[in-house]
Structure formats: structure tokens, C-alpha cells
Short mmCIF file of N, CA, C and O in Angstrom, two decimals:
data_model
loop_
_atom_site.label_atom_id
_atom_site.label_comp_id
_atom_site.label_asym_id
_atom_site.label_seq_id
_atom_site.Cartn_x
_atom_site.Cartn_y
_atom_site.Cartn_z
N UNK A 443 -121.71 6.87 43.27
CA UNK A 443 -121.15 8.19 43.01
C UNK A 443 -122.29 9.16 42.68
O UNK A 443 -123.18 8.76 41.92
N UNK A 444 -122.35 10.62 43.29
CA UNK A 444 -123.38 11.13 42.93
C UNK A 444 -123.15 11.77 41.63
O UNK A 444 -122.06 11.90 41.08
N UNK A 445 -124.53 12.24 41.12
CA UNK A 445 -124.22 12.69 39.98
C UNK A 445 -123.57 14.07 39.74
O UNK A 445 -124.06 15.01 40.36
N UNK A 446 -122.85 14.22 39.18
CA UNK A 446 -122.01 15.99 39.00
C UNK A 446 -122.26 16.92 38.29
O UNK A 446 -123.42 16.99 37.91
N UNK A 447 -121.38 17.89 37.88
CA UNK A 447 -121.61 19.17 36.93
C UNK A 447 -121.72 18.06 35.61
O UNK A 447 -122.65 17.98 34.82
N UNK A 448 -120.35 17.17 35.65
CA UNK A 448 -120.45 16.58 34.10
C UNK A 448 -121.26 15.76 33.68
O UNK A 448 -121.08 15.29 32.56
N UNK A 449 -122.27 15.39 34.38
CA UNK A 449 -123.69 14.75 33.98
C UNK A 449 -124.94 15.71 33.47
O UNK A 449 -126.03 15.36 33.02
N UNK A 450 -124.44 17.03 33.70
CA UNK A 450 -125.03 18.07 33.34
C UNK A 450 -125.31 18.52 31.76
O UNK A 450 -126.38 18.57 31.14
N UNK A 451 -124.18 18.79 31.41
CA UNK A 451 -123.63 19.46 30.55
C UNK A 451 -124.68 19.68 28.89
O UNK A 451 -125.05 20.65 28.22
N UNK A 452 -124.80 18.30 28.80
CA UNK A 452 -125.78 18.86 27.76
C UNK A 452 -127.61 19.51 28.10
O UNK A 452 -128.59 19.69 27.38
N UNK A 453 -127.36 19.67 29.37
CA UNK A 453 -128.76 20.70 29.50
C UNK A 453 -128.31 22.41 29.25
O UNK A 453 -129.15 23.30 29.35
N UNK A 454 -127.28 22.60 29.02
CA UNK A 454 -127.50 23.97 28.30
C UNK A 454 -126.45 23.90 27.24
O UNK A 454 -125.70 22.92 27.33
N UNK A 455 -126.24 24.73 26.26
CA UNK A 455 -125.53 25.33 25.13
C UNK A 455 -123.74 25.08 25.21
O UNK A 455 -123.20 25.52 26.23
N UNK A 456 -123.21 24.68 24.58
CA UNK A 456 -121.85 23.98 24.23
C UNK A 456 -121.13 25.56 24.86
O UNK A 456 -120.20 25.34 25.64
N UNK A 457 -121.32 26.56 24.70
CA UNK A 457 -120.72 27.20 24.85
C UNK A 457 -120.27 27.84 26.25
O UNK A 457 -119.45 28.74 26.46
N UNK A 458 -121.01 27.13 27.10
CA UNK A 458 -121.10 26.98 28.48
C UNK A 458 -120.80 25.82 29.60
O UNK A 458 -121.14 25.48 30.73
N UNK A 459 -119.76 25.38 28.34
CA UNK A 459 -119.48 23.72 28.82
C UNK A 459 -117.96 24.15 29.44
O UNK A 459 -117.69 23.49 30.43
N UNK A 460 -117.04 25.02 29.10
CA UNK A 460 -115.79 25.44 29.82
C UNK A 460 -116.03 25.90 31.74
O UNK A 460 -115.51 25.44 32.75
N UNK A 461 -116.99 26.92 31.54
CA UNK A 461 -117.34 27.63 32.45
C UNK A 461 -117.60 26.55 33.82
O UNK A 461 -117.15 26.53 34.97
N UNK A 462 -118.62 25.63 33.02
CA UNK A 462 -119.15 24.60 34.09
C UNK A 462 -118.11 23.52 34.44
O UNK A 462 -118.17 22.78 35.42
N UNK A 463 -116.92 23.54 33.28
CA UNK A 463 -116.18 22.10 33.87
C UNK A 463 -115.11 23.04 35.04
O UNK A 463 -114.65 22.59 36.09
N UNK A 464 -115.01 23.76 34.76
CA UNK A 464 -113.91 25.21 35.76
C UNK A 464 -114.64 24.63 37.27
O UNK A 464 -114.17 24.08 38.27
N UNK A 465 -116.28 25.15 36.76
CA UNK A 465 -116.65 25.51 38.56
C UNK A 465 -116.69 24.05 38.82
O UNK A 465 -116.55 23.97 40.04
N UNK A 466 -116.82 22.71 38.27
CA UNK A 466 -116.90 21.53 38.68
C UNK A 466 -115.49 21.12 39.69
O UNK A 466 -115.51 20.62 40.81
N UNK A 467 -114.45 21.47 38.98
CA UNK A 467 -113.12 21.70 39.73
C UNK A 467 -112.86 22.23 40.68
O UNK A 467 -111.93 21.93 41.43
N UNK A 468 -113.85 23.33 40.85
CA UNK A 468 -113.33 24.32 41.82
C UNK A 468 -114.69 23.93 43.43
O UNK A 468 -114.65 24.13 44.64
N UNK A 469 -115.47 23.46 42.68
CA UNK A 469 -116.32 22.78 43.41
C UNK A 469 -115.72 21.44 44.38
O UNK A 469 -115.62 21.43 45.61
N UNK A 470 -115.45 20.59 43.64
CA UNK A 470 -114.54 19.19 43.98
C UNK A 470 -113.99 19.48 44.95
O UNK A 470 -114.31 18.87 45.98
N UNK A 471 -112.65 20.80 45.04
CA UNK A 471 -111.99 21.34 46.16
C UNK A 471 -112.48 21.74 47.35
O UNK A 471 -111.76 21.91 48.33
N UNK A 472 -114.10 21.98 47.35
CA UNK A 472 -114.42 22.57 48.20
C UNK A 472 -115.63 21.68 49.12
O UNK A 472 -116.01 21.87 50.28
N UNK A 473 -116.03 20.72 48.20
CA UNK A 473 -117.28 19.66 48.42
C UNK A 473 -117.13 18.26 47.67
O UNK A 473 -118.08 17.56 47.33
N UNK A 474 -115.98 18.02 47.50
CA UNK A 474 -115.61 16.39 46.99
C UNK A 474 -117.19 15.53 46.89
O UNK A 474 -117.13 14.48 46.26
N UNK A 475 -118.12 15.77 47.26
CA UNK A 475 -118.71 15.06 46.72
C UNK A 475 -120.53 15.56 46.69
O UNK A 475 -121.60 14.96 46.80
N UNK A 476 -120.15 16.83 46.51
CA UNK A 476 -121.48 17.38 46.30
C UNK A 476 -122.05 16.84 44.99
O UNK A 476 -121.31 16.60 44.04
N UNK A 477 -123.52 16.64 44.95
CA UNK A 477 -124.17 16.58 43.74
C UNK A 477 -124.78 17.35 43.10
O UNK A 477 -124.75 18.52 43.49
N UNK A 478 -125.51 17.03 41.96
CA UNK A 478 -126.48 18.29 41.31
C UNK A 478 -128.06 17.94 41.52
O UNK A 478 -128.46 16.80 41.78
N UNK A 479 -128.91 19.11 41.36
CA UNK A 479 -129.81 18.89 41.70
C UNK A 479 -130.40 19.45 40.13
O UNK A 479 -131.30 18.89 39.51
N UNK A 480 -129.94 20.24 39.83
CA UNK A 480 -130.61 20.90 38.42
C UNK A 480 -129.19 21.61 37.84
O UNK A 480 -128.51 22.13 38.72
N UNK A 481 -128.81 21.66 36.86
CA UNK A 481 -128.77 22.55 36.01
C UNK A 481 -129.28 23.06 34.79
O UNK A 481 -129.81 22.25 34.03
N UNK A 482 -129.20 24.55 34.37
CA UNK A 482 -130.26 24.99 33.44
C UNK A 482 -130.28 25.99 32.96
O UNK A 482 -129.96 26.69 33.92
N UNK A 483 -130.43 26.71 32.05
CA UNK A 483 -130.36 27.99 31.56
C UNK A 483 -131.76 28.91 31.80
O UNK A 483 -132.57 28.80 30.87
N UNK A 484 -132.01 29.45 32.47
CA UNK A 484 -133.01 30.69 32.70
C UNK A 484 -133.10 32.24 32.50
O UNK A 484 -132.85 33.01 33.44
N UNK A 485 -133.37 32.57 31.59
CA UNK A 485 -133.71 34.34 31.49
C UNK A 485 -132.45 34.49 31.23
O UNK A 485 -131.89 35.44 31.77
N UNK A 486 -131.53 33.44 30.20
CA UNK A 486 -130.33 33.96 29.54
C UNK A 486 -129.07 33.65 30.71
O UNK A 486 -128.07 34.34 30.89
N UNK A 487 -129.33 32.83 31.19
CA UNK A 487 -128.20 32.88 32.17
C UNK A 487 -128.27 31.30 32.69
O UNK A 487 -129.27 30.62 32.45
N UNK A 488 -126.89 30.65 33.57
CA UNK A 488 -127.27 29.40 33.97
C UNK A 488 -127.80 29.71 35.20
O UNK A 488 -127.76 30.83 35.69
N UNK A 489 -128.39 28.59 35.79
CA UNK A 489 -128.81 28.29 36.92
C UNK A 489 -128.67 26.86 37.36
O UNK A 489 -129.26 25.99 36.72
N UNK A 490 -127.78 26.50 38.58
CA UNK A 490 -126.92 25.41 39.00
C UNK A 490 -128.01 25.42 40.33
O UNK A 490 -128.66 26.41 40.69
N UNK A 491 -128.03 24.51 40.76
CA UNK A 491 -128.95 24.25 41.96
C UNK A 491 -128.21 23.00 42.85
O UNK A 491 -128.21 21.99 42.14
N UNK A 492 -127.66 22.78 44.02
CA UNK A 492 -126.37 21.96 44.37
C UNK A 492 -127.05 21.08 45.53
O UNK A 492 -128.02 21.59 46.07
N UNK A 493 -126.71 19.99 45.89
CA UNK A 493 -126.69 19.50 47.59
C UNK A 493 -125.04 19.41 47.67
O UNK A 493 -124.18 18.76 47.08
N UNK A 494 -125.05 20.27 48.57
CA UNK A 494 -123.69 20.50 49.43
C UNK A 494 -123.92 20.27 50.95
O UNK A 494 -125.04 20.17 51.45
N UNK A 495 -122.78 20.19 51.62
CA UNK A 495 -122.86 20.43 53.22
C UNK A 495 -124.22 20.22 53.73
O UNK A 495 -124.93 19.77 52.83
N UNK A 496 -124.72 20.34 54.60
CA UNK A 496 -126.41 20.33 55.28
C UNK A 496 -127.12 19.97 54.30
O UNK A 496 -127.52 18.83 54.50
N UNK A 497 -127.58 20.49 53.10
CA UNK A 497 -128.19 19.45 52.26
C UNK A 497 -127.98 18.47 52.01
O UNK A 497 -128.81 17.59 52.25
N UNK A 498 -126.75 18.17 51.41
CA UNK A 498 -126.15 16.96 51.30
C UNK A 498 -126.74 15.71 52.19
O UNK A 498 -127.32 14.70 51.81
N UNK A 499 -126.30 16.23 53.71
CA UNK A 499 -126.53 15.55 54.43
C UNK A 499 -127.45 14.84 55.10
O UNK A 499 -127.33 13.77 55.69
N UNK A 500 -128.97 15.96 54.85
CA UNK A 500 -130.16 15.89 54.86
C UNK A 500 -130.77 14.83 53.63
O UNK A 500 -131.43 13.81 53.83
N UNK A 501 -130.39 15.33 52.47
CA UNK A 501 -130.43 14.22 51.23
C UNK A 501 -130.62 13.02 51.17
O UNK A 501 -131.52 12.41 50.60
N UNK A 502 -129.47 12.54 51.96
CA UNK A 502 -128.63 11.49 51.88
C UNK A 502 -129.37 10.47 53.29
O UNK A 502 -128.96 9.42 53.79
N UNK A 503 -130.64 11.34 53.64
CA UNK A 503 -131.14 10.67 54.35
C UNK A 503 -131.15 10.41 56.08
O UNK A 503 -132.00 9.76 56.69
N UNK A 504 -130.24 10.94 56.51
CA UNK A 504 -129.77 11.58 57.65
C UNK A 504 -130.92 12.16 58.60
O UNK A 504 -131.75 12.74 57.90
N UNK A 505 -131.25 12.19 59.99
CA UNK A 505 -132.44 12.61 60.62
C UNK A 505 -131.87 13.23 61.51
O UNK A 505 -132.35 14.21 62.09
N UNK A 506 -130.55 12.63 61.78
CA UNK A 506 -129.78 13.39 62.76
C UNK A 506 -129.20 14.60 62.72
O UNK A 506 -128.96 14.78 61.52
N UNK A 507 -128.78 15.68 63.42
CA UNK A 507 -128.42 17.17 63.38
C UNK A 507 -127.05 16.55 63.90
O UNK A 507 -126.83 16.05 65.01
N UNK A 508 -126.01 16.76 62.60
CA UNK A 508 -124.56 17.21 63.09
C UNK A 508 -124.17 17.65 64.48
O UNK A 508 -125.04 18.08 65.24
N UNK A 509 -123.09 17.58 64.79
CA UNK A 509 -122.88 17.71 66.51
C UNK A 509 -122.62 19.38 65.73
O UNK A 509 -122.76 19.58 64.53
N UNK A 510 -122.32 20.15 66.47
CA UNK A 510 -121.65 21.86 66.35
C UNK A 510 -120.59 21.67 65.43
O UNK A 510 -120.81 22.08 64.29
N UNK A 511 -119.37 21.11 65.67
CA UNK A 511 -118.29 21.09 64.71
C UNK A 511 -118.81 20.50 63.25
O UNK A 511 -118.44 21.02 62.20
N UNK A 512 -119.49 19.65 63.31
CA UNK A 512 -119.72 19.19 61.90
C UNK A 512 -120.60 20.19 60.96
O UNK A 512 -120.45 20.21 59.74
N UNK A 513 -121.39 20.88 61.54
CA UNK A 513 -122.28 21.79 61.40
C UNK A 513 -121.63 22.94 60.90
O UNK A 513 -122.09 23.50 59.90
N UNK A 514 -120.61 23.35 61.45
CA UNK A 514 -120.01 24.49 61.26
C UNK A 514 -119.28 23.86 59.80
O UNK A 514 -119.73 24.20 58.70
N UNK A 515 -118.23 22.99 59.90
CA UNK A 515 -117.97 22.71 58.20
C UNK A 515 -118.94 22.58 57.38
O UNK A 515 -119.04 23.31 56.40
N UNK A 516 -119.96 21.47 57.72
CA UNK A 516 -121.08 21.68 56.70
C UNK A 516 -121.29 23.57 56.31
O UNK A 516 -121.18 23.90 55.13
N UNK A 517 -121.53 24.45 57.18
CA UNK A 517 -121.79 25.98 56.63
C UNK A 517 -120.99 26.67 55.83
O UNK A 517 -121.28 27.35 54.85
N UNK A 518 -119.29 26.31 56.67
CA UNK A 518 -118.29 26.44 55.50
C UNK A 518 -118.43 26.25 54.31
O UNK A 518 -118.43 27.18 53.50
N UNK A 519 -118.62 24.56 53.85
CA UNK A 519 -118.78 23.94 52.90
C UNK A 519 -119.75 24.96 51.68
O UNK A 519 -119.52 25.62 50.67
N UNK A 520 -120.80 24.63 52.43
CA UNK A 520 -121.99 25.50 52.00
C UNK A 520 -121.62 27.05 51.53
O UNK A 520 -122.04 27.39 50.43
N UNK A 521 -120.90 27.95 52.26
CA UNK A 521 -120.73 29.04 51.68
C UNK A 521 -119.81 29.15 50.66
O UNK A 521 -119.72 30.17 49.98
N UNK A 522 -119.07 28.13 50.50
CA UNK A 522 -117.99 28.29 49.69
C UNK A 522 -118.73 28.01 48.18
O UNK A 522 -118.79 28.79 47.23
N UNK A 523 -119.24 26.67 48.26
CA UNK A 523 -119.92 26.50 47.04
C UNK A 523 -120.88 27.46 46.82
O UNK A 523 -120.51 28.20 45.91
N UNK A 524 -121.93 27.78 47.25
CA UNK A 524 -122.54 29.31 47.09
C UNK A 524 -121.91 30.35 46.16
O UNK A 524 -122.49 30.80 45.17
N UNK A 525 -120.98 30.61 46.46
CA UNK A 525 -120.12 31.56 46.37
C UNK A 525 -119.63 31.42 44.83
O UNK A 525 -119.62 32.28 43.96
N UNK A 526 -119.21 30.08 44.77
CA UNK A 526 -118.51 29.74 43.61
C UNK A 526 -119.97 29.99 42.05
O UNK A 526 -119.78 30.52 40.96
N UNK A 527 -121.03 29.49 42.48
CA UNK A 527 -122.01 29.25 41.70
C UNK A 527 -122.65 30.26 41.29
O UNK A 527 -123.05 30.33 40.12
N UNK A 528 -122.88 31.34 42.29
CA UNK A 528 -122.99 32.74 41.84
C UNK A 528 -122.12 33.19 41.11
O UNK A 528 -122.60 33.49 40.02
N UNK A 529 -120.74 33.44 41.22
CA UNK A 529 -119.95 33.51 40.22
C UNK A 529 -119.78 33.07 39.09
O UNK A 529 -119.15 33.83 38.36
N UNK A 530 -120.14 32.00 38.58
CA UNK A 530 -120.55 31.16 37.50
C UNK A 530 -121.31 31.52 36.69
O UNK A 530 -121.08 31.64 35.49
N UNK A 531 -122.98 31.89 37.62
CA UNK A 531 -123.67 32.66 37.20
C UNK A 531 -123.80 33.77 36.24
O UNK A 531 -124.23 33.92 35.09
N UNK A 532 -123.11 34.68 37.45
CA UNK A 532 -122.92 35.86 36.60
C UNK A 532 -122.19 35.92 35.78
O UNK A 532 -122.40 36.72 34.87
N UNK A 533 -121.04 35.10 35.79
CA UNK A 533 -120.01 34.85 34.17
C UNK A 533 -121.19 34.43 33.18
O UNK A 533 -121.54 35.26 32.34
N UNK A 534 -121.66 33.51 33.22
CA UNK A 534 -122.58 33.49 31.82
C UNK A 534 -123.45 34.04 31.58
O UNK A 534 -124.26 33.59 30.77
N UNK A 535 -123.62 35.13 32.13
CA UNK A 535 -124.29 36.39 31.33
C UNK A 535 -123.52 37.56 30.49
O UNK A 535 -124.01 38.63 30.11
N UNK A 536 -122.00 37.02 30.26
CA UNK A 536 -121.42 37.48 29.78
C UNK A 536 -120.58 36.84 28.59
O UNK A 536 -119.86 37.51 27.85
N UNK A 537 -120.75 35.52 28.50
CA UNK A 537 -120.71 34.29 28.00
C UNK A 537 -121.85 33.90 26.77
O UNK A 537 -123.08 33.96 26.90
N UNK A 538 -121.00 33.44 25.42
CA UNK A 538 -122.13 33.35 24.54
C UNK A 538 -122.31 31.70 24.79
O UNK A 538 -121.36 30.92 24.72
N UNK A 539 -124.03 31.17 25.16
CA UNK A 539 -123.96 30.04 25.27
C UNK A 539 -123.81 29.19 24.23
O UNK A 539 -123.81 27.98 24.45
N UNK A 540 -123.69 29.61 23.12
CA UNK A 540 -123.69 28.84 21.67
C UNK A 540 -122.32 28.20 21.54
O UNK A 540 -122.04 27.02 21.35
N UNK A 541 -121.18 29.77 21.77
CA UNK A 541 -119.89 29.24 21.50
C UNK A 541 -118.88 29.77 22.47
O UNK A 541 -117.70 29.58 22.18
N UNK A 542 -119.19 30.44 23.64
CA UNK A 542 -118.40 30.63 24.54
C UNK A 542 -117.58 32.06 24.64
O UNK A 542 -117.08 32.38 25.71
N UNK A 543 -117.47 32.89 23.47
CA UNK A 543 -117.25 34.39 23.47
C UNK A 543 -118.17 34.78 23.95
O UNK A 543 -119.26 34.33 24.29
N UNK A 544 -117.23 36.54 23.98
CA UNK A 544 -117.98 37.58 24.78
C UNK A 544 -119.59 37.76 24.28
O UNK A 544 -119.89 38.02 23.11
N UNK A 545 -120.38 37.62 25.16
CA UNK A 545 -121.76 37.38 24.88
C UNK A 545 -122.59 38.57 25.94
O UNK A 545 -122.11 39.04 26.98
N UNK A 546 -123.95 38.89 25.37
CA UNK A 546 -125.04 39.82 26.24
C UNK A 546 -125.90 38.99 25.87
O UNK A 546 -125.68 38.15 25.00
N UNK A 547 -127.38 39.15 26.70
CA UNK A 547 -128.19 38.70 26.52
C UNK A 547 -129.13 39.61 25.69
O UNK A 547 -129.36 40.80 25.91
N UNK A 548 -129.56 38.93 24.81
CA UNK A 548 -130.48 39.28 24.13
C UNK A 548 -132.28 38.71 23.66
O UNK A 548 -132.74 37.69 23.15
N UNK A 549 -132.67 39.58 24.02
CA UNK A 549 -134.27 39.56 24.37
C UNK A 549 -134.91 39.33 23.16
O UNK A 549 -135.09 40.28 22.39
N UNK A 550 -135.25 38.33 22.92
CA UNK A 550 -136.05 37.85 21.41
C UNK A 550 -137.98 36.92 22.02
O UNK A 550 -139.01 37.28 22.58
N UNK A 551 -137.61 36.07 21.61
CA UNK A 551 -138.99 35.62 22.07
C UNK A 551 -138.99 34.78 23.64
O UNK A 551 -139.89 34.57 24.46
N UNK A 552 -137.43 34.42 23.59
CA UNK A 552 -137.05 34.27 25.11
C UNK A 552 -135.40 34.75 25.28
O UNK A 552 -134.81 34.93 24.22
N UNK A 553 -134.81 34.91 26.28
CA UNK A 553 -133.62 35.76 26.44
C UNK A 553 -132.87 35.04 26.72
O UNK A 553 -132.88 34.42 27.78
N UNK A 554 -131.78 34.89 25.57
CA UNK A 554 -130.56 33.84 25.66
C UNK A 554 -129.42 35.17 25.44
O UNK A 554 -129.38 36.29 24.94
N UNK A 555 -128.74 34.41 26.01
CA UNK A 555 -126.72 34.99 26.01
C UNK A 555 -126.04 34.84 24.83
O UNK A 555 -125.31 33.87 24.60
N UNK A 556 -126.26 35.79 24.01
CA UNK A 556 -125.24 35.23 22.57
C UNK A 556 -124.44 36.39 22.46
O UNK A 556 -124.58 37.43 23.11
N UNK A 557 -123.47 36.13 21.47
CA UNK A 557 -122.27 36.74 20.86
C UNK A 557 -123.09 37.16 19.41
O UNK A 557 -124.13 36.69 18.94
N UNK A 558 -122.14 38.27 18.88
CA UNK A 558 -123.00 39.09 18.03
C UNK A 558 -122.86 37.82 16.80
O UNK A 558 -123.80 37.91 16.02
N UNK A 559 -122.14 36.94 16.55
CA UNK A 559 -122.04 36.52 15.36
C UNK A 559 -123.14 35.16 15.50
O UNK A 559 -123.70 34.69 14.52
N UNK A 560 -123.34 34.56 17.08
CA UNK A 560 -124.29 33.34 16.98
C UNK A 560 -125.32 34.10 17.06
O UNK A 560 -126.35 33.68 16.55
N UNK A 561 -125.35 35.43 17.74
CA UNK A 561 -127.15 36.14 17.62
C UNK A 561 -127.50 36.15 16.13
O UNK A 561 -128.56 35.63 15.79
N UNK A 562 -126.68 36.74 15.19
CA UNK A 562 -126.87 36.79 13.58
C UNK A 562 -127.68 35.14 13.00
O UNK A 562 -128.63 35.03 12.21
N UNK A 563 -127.03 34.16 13.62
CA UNK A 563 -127.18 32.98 13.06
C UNK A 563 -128.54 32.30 13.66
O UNK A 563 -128.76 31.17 13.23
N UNK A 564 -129.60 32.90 14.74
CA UNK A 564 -130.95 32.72 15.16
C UNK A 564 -131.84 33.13 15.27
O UNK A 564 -132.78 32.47 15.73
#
């Protein structure tokens, strides 16, 4: 089984653990068995890094090029998850990663996503 969002989870902040089990779901629907390659918090925000579709496939060791039809789902595949992860994205920049309320990022000695009451508490 490859590894998933929920092998992830403790590489960033508890408060970003809803967000990621959502897109893991919504992922599943779209790539049953995509894996992770990174997840991570950068410049206050996550950053998910995926093998889906054509990667996946490439990954997994493959030398061969998909016939056209397979190719074309693999792109499907691929845009959908794209799609989803950017969205994700940009939700947790709005997301406090500490505890999951409405959060901004705030610029200290490095720039994390907090809510005014976990910014008080660092």
C-alpha cells in the first residue's frame, strides 16, 4: 500500500490535520491510490507534493508510455488532484496551523499561519 496523506500528518501542526484528512478523501475519489511524496509547511502555508496518474506510473517503475486512452485518464487523474491540492493550499493560509481557526500568516522569524489567540501564545 502506498503511503498517504495519513502517514503525513504529523509533519505539520494539529491544526491542519482536518483540512488534510478532507483532501485525503477527496483525493481517494479521484486517484485511489496515489501516494505522497512530501508533505510540509512552507512560508506559512502547506505544501503537498503527490505521484498521481503519469507519475505514479513512471514511479512505479514503468518504461513504457501508456497507449493514448490510458494517457488521457492518467491527465484527467492528474488534473483533478492538482486541482484539489491547490485548494488545500490556499485554505491553509487561512487556517490556524496550531488549532485550526480562522488564521493569517504572520511574519516573525519565520512565517507561520496562526489565529490571533495561538499567535499570542509564541
Amino acid at each position: 500500500m502506498p503511503e498517504q496523506i495519513p502517514d503525513h500528518l504529523d509533519f505539520v501542526g494539529r491544526g491542519w490535520h482536518p483540512l488534510l484528512t478532507r483532501l485525503h478523501e477527496q483525493l481517494v475519489a479521484v486517484s485511489p491510490s496515489y501516494s505522497v511524496q512530501q508533505v510540509k509547511e512552507k512560508y506559512g502555508t502547506l505544501r503537498i507534493h503527490l505521484y498521481t496518474g503519469m507519475l505514479r506510473h513512471l514511479n512505479l517503475g514503468n518504461t513504457d508510455w501508456p497507449d493514448p486512452d490510458q494517457a488521457a485518464r492518467y491527465k484527467d487523474e492528474d488534473d483533478a488532484a492538482r486541482a484539489l491540492v491547490h485548494a488545500a493550499e490556499q485554505e491553509s493560509a487561512r487556517t490556524c496551523e496550531a488549532c485550526g481557526n480562522p488564521g493569517v500568516p504572520r511574519d516573525r522569524a519565520w512565517i507561520k499561519t496562526l489565529c490571533d489567540d495561538c499567535a499570542g501564545h509564541r
